[in-house]
Amino acid sequence: QLGAAASYSHADGHVDAPAVVRACVAGATARGAETRPHTRITDLHLAGDRIKALQTDAGSIPCDAAVLAGGPDTAALAALAG
């Protein structure tokens, strides 16, 4: 039979996930990345195993690399790559 248990340590940590995302986006844009919030990706244009462009509801966006950060839609986005 399993009992309930918990632990606490002053060394335990936590993270503010939205703040981490904002910091990552700020770091990426400071290094030249572009973000397109609220833009739906509908397809990936691939050449072999390399991504060449993202097809979106706002048109095609050429790219050399893309970050897959779709939250709950990540699996569907990854499926576009095959």
PDB file of C-alpha atoms in Angstrom:
ATOM      1  CA  GLN A   1       0.000   0.000   0.000  1.00  0.00           C
ATOM      2  CA  LEU A   2       1.337   3.420  -0.977  1.00  0.00           C
ATOM      3  CA  GLY A   3       1.311   6.247   1.495  1.00  0.00           C
ATOM      4  CA  ALA A   4       1.514   9.955   0.790  1.00  0.00           C
ATOM      5  CA  ALA A   5       4.857  11.676   1.083  1.00  0.00           C
ATOM      6  CA  ALA A   6       6.333  15.080   0.391  1.00  0.00           C
ATOM      7  CA  SER A   7       9.615  16.837   0.829  1.00  0.00           C
ATOM      8  CA  TYR A   8      10.877  20.389   0.904  1.00  0.00           C
ATOM      9  CA  SER A   9      14.366  21.761   0.747  1.00  0.00           C
ATOM     10  CA  HIS A  10      15.545  25.351   0.730  1.00  0.00           C
ATOM     11  CA  ALA A  11      17.677  24.286  -2.261  1.00  0.00           C
ATOM     12  CA  ASP A  12      14.587  23.273  -4.281  1.00  0.00           C
ATOM     13  CA  GLY A  13      13.864  25.617  -7.143  1.00  0.00           C
ATOM     14  CA  HIS A  14      11.136  26.607  -9.488  1.00  0.00           C
ATOM     15  CA  VAL A  15      10.918  28.468 -12.741  1.00  0.00           C
ATOM     16  CA  ASP A  16       8.565  31.073 -14.115  1.00  0.00           C
ATOM     17  CA  ALA A  17       7.979  29.418 -17.522  1.00  0.00           C
ATOM     18  CA  PRO A  18       6.601  32.534 -19.278  1.00  0.00           C
ATOM     19  CA  ALA A  19       9.626  34.531 -18.093  1.00  0.00           C
ATOM     20  CA  VAL A  20      11.990  31.841 -19.425  1.00  0.00           C
ATOM     21  CA  VAL A  21      10.254  31.932 -22.815  1.00  0.00           C
ATOM     22  CA  ARG A  22      10.450  35.743 -22.926  1.00  0.00           C
ATOM     23  CA  ALA A  23      14.165  35.595 -22.091  1.00  0.00           C
ATOM     24  CA  CYS A  24      14.827  32.994 -24.794  1.00  0.00           C
ATOM     25  CA  VAL A  25      12.942  35.040 -27.396  1.00  0.00           C
ATOM     26  CA  ALA A  26      14.802  38.202 -26.361  1.00  0.00           C
ATOM     27  CA  GLY A  27      18.155  36.419 -26.638  1.00  0.00           C
ATOM     28  CA  ALA A  28      17.307  34.955 -30.036  1.00  0.00           C
ATOM     29  CA  THR A  29      16.051  38.240 -31.491  1.00  0.00           C
ATOM     30  CA  ALA A  30      19.122  40.040 -30.148  1.00  0.00           C
ATOM     31  CA  ARG A  31      21.156  37.606 -32.277  1.00  0.00           C
ATOM     32  CA  GLY A  32      19.132  38.168 -35.437  1.00  0.00           C
ATOM     33  CA  ALA A  33      16.261  35.709 -35.137  1.00  0.00           C
ATOM     34  CA  GLU A  34      12.791  36.759 -36.227  1.00  0.00           C
ATOM     35  CA  THR A  35       9.621  35.779 -34.440  1.00  0.00           C
ATOM     36  CA  ARG A  36       6.171  35.693 -35.988  1.00  0.00           C
ATOM     37  CA  PRO A  37       3.698  35.217 -33.150  1.00  0.00           C
ATOM     38  CA  HIS A  38       0.158  34.195 -34.050  1.00  0.00           C
ATOM     39  CA  THR A  39       1.307  32.946 -37.476  1.00  0.00           C
ATOM     40  CA  ARG A  40       0.049  29.459 -38.317  1.00  0.00           C
ATOM     41  CA  ILE A  41       2.525  27.099 -40.007  1.00  0.00           C
ATOM     42  CA  THR A  42       0.741  25.017 -42.622  1.00  0.00           C
ATOM     43  CA  ASP A  43       3.680  23.191 -44.226  1.00  0.00           C
ATOM     44  CA  LEU A  44       7.457  22.848 -44.309  1.00  0.00           C
ATOM     45  CA  HIS A  45       9.499  23.171 -47.488  1.00  0.00           C
ATOM     46  CA  LEU A  46      12.336  20.689 -47.225  1.00  0.00           C
ATOM     47  CA  ALA A  47      15.355  19.850 -49.359  1.00  0.00           C
ATOM     48  CA  GLY A  48      16.364  16.387 -48.212  1.00  0.00           C
ATOM     49  CA  ASP A  49      16.511  16.606 -44.435  1.00  0.00           C
ATOM     50  CA  ARG A  50      17.038  20.404 -44.401  1.00  0.00           C
ATOM     51  CA  ILE A  51      14.346  23.012 -43.895  1.00  0.00           C
ATOM     52  CA  LYS A  52      14.291  25.699 -46.573  1.00  0.00           C
ATOM     53  CA  ALA A  53      11.077  27.586 -45.804  1.00  0.00           C
ATOM     54  CA  LEU A  54       8.004  27.634 -43.638  1.00  0.00           C
ATOM     55  CA  GLN A  55       4.652  27.875 -45.344  1.00  0.00           C
ATOM     56  CA  THR A  56       2.329  29.953 -43.192  1.00  0.00           C
ATOM     57  CA  ASP A  57      -1.120  31.418 -43.361  1.00  0.00           C
ATOM     58  CA  ALA A  58       0.666  34.694 -44.179  1.00  0.00           C
ATOM     59  CA  GLY A  59       2.850  33.275 -46.990  1.00  0.00           C
ATOM     60  CA  SER A  60       6.179  31.521 -47.339  1.00  0.00           C
ATOM     61  CA  ILE A  61       9.101  32.435 -45.070  1.00  0.00           C
ATOM     62  CA  PRO A  62      12.556  31.328 -46.282  1.00  0.00           C
ATOM     63  CA  CYS A  63      14.846  30.126 -43.495  1.00  0.00           C
ATOM     64  CA  ASP A  64      18.046  28.245 -42.778  1.00  0.00           C
ATOM     65  CA  ALA A  65      16.788  26.978 -39.427  1.00  0.00           C
ATOM     66  CA  ALA A  66      13.613  26.967 -37.374  1.00  0.00           C
ATOM     67  CA  VAL A  67      12.829  26.357 -33.731  1.00  0.00           C
ATOM     68  CA  LEU A  68      10.043  23.884 -33.113  1.00  0.00           C
ATOM     69  CA  ALA A  69       8.210  25.428 -30.166  1.00  0.00           C
ATOM     70  CA  GLY A  70       4.570  24.732 -30.801  1.00  0.00           C
ATOM     71  CA  GLY A  71       3.486  23.895 -27.275  1.00  0.00           C
ATOM     72  CA  PRO A  72       0.601  21.444 -27.471  1.00  0.00           C
ATOM     73  CA  ASP A  73       0.810  21.501 -31.291  1.00  0.00           C
ATOM     74  CA  THR A  74       4.461  20.373 -31.398  1.00  0.00           C
ATOM     75  CA  ALA A  75       3.658  16.798 -32.458  1.00  0.00           C
ATOM     76  CA  ALA A  76       1.499  18.004 -35.374  1.00  0.00           C
ATOM     77  CA  LEU A  77       4.199  20.424 -36.484  1.00  0.00           C
ATOM     78  CA  ALA A  78       6.888  17.739 -36.276  1.00  0.00           C
ATOM     79  CA  ALA A  79       4.711  15.446 -38.387  1.00  0.00           C
ATOM     80  CA  LEU A  80       4.987  17.970 -41.246  1.00  0.00           C
ATOM     81  CA  ALA A  81       8.670  16.997 -41.516  1.00  0.00           C
ATOM     82  CA  GLY A  82       7.728  13.357 -42.103  1.00  0.00           C
TER      83      GLY A  82
END
